[in-house]
Amino acid sequence: MVSYAQSLIFTTDQGKESASTDFTHKEFDWNQYDAFRPILPDSLFHSVFQFHQENCGRFNVAVDAGTGSGAVLFRWADQFEMVHAIDPNTQPLTAALNGNMSKIIPHEGQAEDMSFLKDQSVDFLASSVSAHFYDRSKWIPEVSRVLSKGGTLSFWSYSPLPYIGTADSSATKLFAEHLHNCIPPDYAPPNAHTQGLYLGLNQDYDCVELPPAEFENVRRISWNRPAFFPPVKKHPGELSLLVDDPGFITREWNLAQLHEYHHTLGDFERSWIKRDGKAAQAQVDKTWRSLEELFGGPEGVQKIYWACFLVLATRK
């Protein structure tokens, strides 16, 4: 019987090209992305809706920035009269809508440019697992422009590094080391694709500056914040909450599913092998063999969970 790690090594040795991992590419596989990414819990959306209800209460116009395939967008469509969906590639959303655009209006473009919206015309703006890709020097002023007085800004993401079993398990540490190895040495923010992969993502959300002259009631919530991340950055007048809840975002996965998740982060593993040759290939082989042992074999299942970081604010 060939183990999963052995089959992975075999296909890698054949030099087969994997599908595009560029979100903006027309051939990006959104079905694979949605299947092997964390499933956001209802409690996250409850927190967002409760904040909006308490501080704004208007459910007329919403914006979903970085909408992707629309997995989150439809939650807004259930609550708001009209939803504007922005993404560099609206093809998957258009296909999902299948002509039903009575409440949802797709806009192909960048989140930093919402010129199709009038000043103070939006009650609610959300960005799910995408705000770390934006040029904030342009995005935050544009958000400030379109949000109405009392309108809600909400954005969140999860760390690309999952916890495997526990936060300090050998499998977690091994996978973290592998992610670090896969990142090209000459890659560094503000390279957009890599910004989303760096393990300092939650510090990145800590550091999003919201102008106090334009935003109030700022709340930053971190679930399962990694112990090795830098201390929470404090902002005057803002509320930071740290929540320890391993059940917040979870999946039950075997090794093959974990590798599919790894692929959704980018094609860094194969690029590393192309760049460094046999040494990188040997390290990749060793990593996945070791992970297979820690999983208890190719069919072994582990609980996987993620840190998550949410920012909420009200437009003054």
CSV table of C-alpha atoms in Angstrom, one decimal, residues 34-265:
chain,number,residue,atom,x,y,z
A,34,ASP,CA,-13.9,26.8,-0.7
A,35,ALA,CA,-13.6,23.0,0.0
A,36,PHE,CA,-10.2,23.2,1.7
A,37,ARG,CA,-10.4,26.4,3.6
A,38,PRO,CA,-11.7,26.9,7.2
A,39,ILE,CA,-15.5,27.2,7.5
A,40,LEU,CA,-16.3,30.5,9.3
A,41,PRO,CA,-18.6,29.9,12.3
A,42,ASP,CA,-22.0,31.4,12.8
A,43,SER,CA,-20.8,33.0,16.0
A,44,LEU,CA,-18.4,35.2,13.9
A,45,PHE,CA,-21.3,36.6,11.9
A,46,HIS,CA,-23.4,36.9,15.0
A,47,SER,CA,-20.7,39.2,16.5
A,48,VAL,CA,-20.6,41.3,13.4
A,49,PHE,CA,-24.4,41.6,13.0
A,50,GLN,CA,-24.9,42.4,16.8
A,51,PHE,CA,-22.3,45.2,16.6
A,52,HIS,CA,-24.0,46.6,13.5
A,53,GLN,CA,-27.4,46.4,15.1
A,54,GLU,CA,-26.3,48.1,18.3
A,55,ASN,CA,-24.3,50.9,16.6
A,56,CYS,CA,-26.1,51.5,13.3
A,57,GLY,CA,-29.3,49.5,12.9
A,58,ARG,CA,-29.8,50.4,9.2
A,59,PHE,CA,-29.9,47.5,6.7
A,60,ASN,CA,-30.2,49.3,3.4
A,61,VAL,CA,-26.9,49.1,1.5
A,62,ALA,CA,-23.9,46.9,2.2
A,63,VAL,CA,-20.6,46.3,0.5
A,64,ASP,CA,-18.6,43.0,0.4
A,65,ALA,CA,-15.0,43.8,-0.5
A,66,GLY,CA,-12.9,40.9,-1.9
A,67,THR,CA,-16.0,38.8,-2.4
A,68,GLY,CA,-14.4,35.8,-4.2
A,69,SER,CA,-16.9,33.1,-4.9
A,70,GLY,CA,-19.5,34.8,-2.7
A,71,ALA,CA,-19.3,32.3,0.2
A,72,VAL,CA,-19.8,35.1,2.7
A,73,LEU,CA,-21.7,37.6,0.5
A,74,PHE,CA,-25.0,35.7,0.7
A,75,ARG,CA,-25.2,36.3,4.4
A,76,TRP,CA,-25.3,40.0,3.7
A,77,ALA,CA,-27.9,39.5,1.0
A,78,ASP,CA,-30.2,37.9,3.6
A,79,GLN,CA,-30.1,41.0,5.7
A,80,PHE,CA,-29.6,44.1,3.4
A,81,GLU,CA,-31.8,45.6,0.7
A,82,MET,CA,-28.8,45.9,-1.7
A,83,VAL,CA,-25.3,44.4,-1.7
A,84,HIS,CA,-22.4,45.7,-3.8
A,85,ALA,CA,-19.8,42.9,-4.4
A,86,ILE,CA,-16.2,43.9,-5.3
A,87,ASP,CA,-13.5,41.6,-6.6
A,88,PRO,CA,-10.8,41.7,-9.3
A,89,ASN,CA,-12.4,38.6,-10.7
A,90,THR,CA,-16.2,38.5,-10.6
A,91,GLN,CA,-16.5,35.4,-12.9
A,92,PRO,CA,-17.1,32.9,-10.1
A,93,LEU,CA,-19.7,35.1,-8.3
A,94,THR,CA,-21.5,35.8,-11.6
A,95,ALA,CA,-21.7,32.0,-12.2
A,96,ALA,CA,-23.0,31.4,-8.6
A,97,LEU,CA,-25.7,34.1,-9.0
A,98,ASN,CA,-26.9,32.5,-12.2
A,99,GLY,CA,-28.6,35.7,-13.4
A,100,ASN,CA,-30.3,36.4,-10.0
A,101,MET,CA,-28.9,39.9,-9.4
A,102,SER,CA,-32.0,41.6,-7.9
A,103,LYS,CA,-30.1,42.4,-4.7
A,104,ILE,CA,-26.5,41.7,-5.5
A,105,ILE,CA,-24.5,44.0,-7.8
A,106,PRO,CA,-21.0,42.7,-8.9
A,107,HIS,CA,-18.2,45.2,-9.5
A,108,GLU,CA,-15.0,43.9,-11.1
A,109,GLY,CA,-12.1,46.0,-9.7
A,110,GLN,CA,-10.1,46.8,-6.6
A,111,ALA,CA,-11.5,47.4,-3.1
A,112,GLU,CA,-9.4,50.6,-3.0
A,113,ASP,CA,-11.6,52.1,-5.7
A,114,MET,CA,-15.3,52.4,-4.9
A,115,SER,CA,-16.0,55.3,-7.2
A,116,PHE,CA,-19.2,53.7,-8.3
A,117,LEU,CA,-20.6,54.6,-4.9
A,118,LYS,CA,-21.7,58.0,-3.7
A,119,ASP,CA,-20.3,59.6,-0.5
A,120,GLN,CA,-21.9,58.3,2.7
A,121,SER,CA,-24.2,55.9,0.8
A,122,VAL,CA,-23.3,52.6,2.6
A,123,ASP,CA,-24.6,51.3,5.9
A,124,PHE,CA,-22.2,48.3,6.2
A,125,LEU,CA,-18.9,47.3,4.7
A,126,ALA,CA,-17.3,43.9,5.2
A,127,SER,CA,-14.1,42.3,4.0
A,128,SER,CA,-13.6,38.6,4.7
A,129,VAL,CA,-10.1,37.1,4.6
A,130,SER,CA,-8.9,39.8,2.1
A,131,ALA,CA,-8.2,43.1,3.8
A,132,HIS,CA,-4.5,42.2,4.3
A,133,PHE,CA,-4.1,42.4,0.5
A,134,TYR,CA,-5.2,46.0,0.2
A,135,ASP,CA,-3.2,49.2,0.0
A,136,ARG,CA,-4.6,50.7,3.2
A,137,SER,CA,-3.3,54.2,2.4
A,138,LYS,CA,-6.1,54.1,-0.3
A,139,TRP,CA,-8.6,51.7,1.1
A,140,ILE,CA,-9.2,53.3,4.5
A,141,PRO,CA,-9.9,56.8,3.1
A,142,GLU,CA,-12.3,55.2,0.5
A,143,VAL,CA,-14.1,53.3,3.2
A,144,SER,CA,-14.4,56.5,5.2
A,145,ARG,CA,-15.9,58.3,2.1
A,146,VAL,CA,-18.6,55.7,1.3
A,147,LEU,CA,-19.7,54.8,4.8
A,148,SER,CA,-22.6,56.9,6.2
A,149,LYS,CA,-22.6,58.3,9.7
A,150,GLY,CA,-23.0,55.4,12.1
A,151,GLY,CA,-22.1,52.9,9.4
A,152,THR,CA,-20.2,49.7,10.2
A,153,LEU,CA,-16.7,48.7,9.0
A,154,SER,CA,-15.9,45.0,9.6
A,155,PHE,CA,-13.0,43.0,8.4
A,156,TRP,CA,-11.4,39.7,9.6
A,157,SER,CA,-9.1,36.9,8.7
A,158,TYR,CA,-7.5,33.8,10.1
A,159,SER,CA,-3.9,32.9,10.4
A,160,PRO,CA,-2.6,30.8,7.5
A,161,LEU,CA,-0.9,28.6,10.1
A,162,PRO,CA,-3.4,26.1,11.6
A,163,TYR,CA,-3.1,24.3,14.9
A,164,ILE,CA,-3.0,20.6,14.3
A,165,GLY,CA,-4.3,18.8,17.4
A,166,THR,CA,-3.1,21.5,19.8
A,167,ALA,CA,-1.4,24.8,19.4
A,168,ASP,CA,2.0,23.4,20.6
A,169,SER,CA,1.9,20.0,19.0
A,170,SER,CA,4.8,18.6,17.0
A,171,ALA,CA,2.6,18.6,13.9
A,172,THR,CA,1.8,22.3,14.4
A,173,LYS,CA,5.4,23.2,14.8
A,174,LEU,CA,6.5,21.1,11.8
A,175,PHE,CA,3.8,22.6,9.5
A,176,ALA,CA,4.8,26.1,10.6
A,177,GLU,CA,8.4,25.4,9.8
A,178,HIS,CA,7.4,24.1,6.4
A,179,LEU,CA,5.4,27.2,5.6
A,180,HIS,CA,8.4,29.4,6.5
A,181,ASN,CA,10.6,27.3,4.3
A,182,CYS,CA,8.3,27.6,1.3
A,183,ILE,CA,8.3,31.4,1.4
A,184,PRO,CA,10.9,32.7,-1.1
A,185,PRO,CA,13.7,34.5,0.8
A,186,ASP,CA,13.3,37.6,-1.4
A,187,TYR,CA,9.6,37.9,-0.7
A,188,ALA,CA,8.4,40.4,1.9
A,189,PRO,CA,5.4,42.7,2.4
A,190,PRO,CA,4.1,44.7,0.7
A,191,ASN,CA,4.1,41.9,-1.9
A,192,ALA,CA,0.3,41.2,-1.9
A,193,HIS,CA,0.3,37.4,-2.2
A,194,THR,CA,2.8,37.0,0.5
A,195,GLN,CA,1.2,39.4,2.9
A,196,GLY,CA,-1.6,36.9,3.3
A,197,LEU,CA,0.8,34.0,4.0
A,198,TYR,CA,3.2,35.6,6.6
A,199,LEU,CA,2.5,34.2,10.1
A,200,GLY,CA,2.5,37.8,11.5
A,201,LEU,CA,-1.0,38.2,9.9
A,202,ASN,CA,-2.7,39.0,13.3
A,203,GLN,CA,-0.1,41.6,14.2
A,204,ASP,CA,-0.9,43.0,10.7
A,205,TYR,CA,-4.5,43.4,11.8
A,206,ASP,CA,-3.4,44.9,15.1
A,207,CYS,CA,-1.6,47.5,13.1
A,208,VAL,CA,-4.4,48.6,10.8
A,209,GLU,CA,-4.7,52.3,11.7
A,210,LEU,CA,-8.3,53.6,11.8
A,211,PRO,CA,-8.3,57.5,11.9
A,212,PRO,CA,-9.9,58.5,15.3
A,213,ALA,CA,-11.4,61.5,13.7
A,214,GLU,CA,-13.4,59.3,11.4
A,215,PHE,CA,-14.0,56.0,13.4
A,216,GLU,CA,-15.2,55.2,16.9
A,217,ASN,CA,-16.3,52.2,18.9
A,218,VAL,CA,-13.3,50.3,17.5
A,219,ARG,CA,-13.2,46.7,18.7
A,220,ARG,CA,-10.5,44.2,17.9
A,221,ILE,CA,-11.2,40.5,18.8
A,222,SER,CA,-8.6,37.8,18.6
A,223,TRP,CA,-9.6,34.1,18.9
A,224,ASN,CA,-6.8,31.6,19.7
A,225,ARG,CA,-4.0,34.2,19.3
A,226,PRO,CA,-0.7,32.4,19.0
A,227,ALA,CA,1.5,32.6,22.1
A,228,PHE,CA,4.6,33.3,20.0
A,229,PHE,CA,3.1,36.4,18.2
A,230,PRO,CA,4.1,39.9,19.4
A,231,PRO,CA,2.0,41.5,22.1
A,232,VAL,CA,-1.2,43.1,21.1
A,233,LYS,CA,-0.7,46.6,19.8
A,234,LYS,CA,-2.7,49.0,21.9
A,235,HIS,CA,-4.7,51.8,20.3
A,236,PRO,CA,-6.1,54.6,22.6
A,237,GLY,CA,-9.8,54.4,23.0
A,238,GLU,CA,-10.1,51.0,21.4
A,239,LEU,CA,-11.2,47.7,22.9
A,240,SER,CA,-9.1,44.6,22.4
A,241,LEU,CA,-10.5,41.2,23.4
A,242,LEU,CA,-8.6,37.9,23.5
A,243,VAL,CA,-10.7,34.8,23.4
A,244,ASP,CA,-9.4,31.2,23.9
A,245,ASP,CA,-11.8,28.9,22.0
A,246,PRO,CA,-10.3,25.9,20.1
A,247,GLY,CA,-13.7,25.1,18.8
A,248,PHE,CA,-14.2,28.5,17.1
A,249,ILE,CA,-13.0,27.5,13.6
A,250,THR,CA,-12.3,23.8,13.2
A,251,ARG,CA,-12.1,21.0,10.6
A,252,GLU,CA,-11.5,17.3,10.9
A,253,TRP,CA,-8.9,16.4,8.3
A,254,ASN,CA,-6.5,13.7,7.1
A,255,LEU,CA,-3.1,14.5,5.7
A,256,ALA,CA,-4.3,14.7,2.1
A,257,GLN,CA,-6.8,17.4,3.1
A,258,LEU,CA,-4.2,19.3,5.0
A,259,HIS,CA,-2.0,19.3,1.8
A,260,GLU,CA,-4.9,20.6,-0.2
A,261,TYR,CA,-5.3,23.4,2.3
A,262,HIS,CA,-1.6,24.1,1.9
A,263,HIS,CA,-2.1,24.4,-1.8
A,264,THR,CA,-4.8,27.0,-1.4
A,265,LEU,CA,-2.2,29.3,0.2
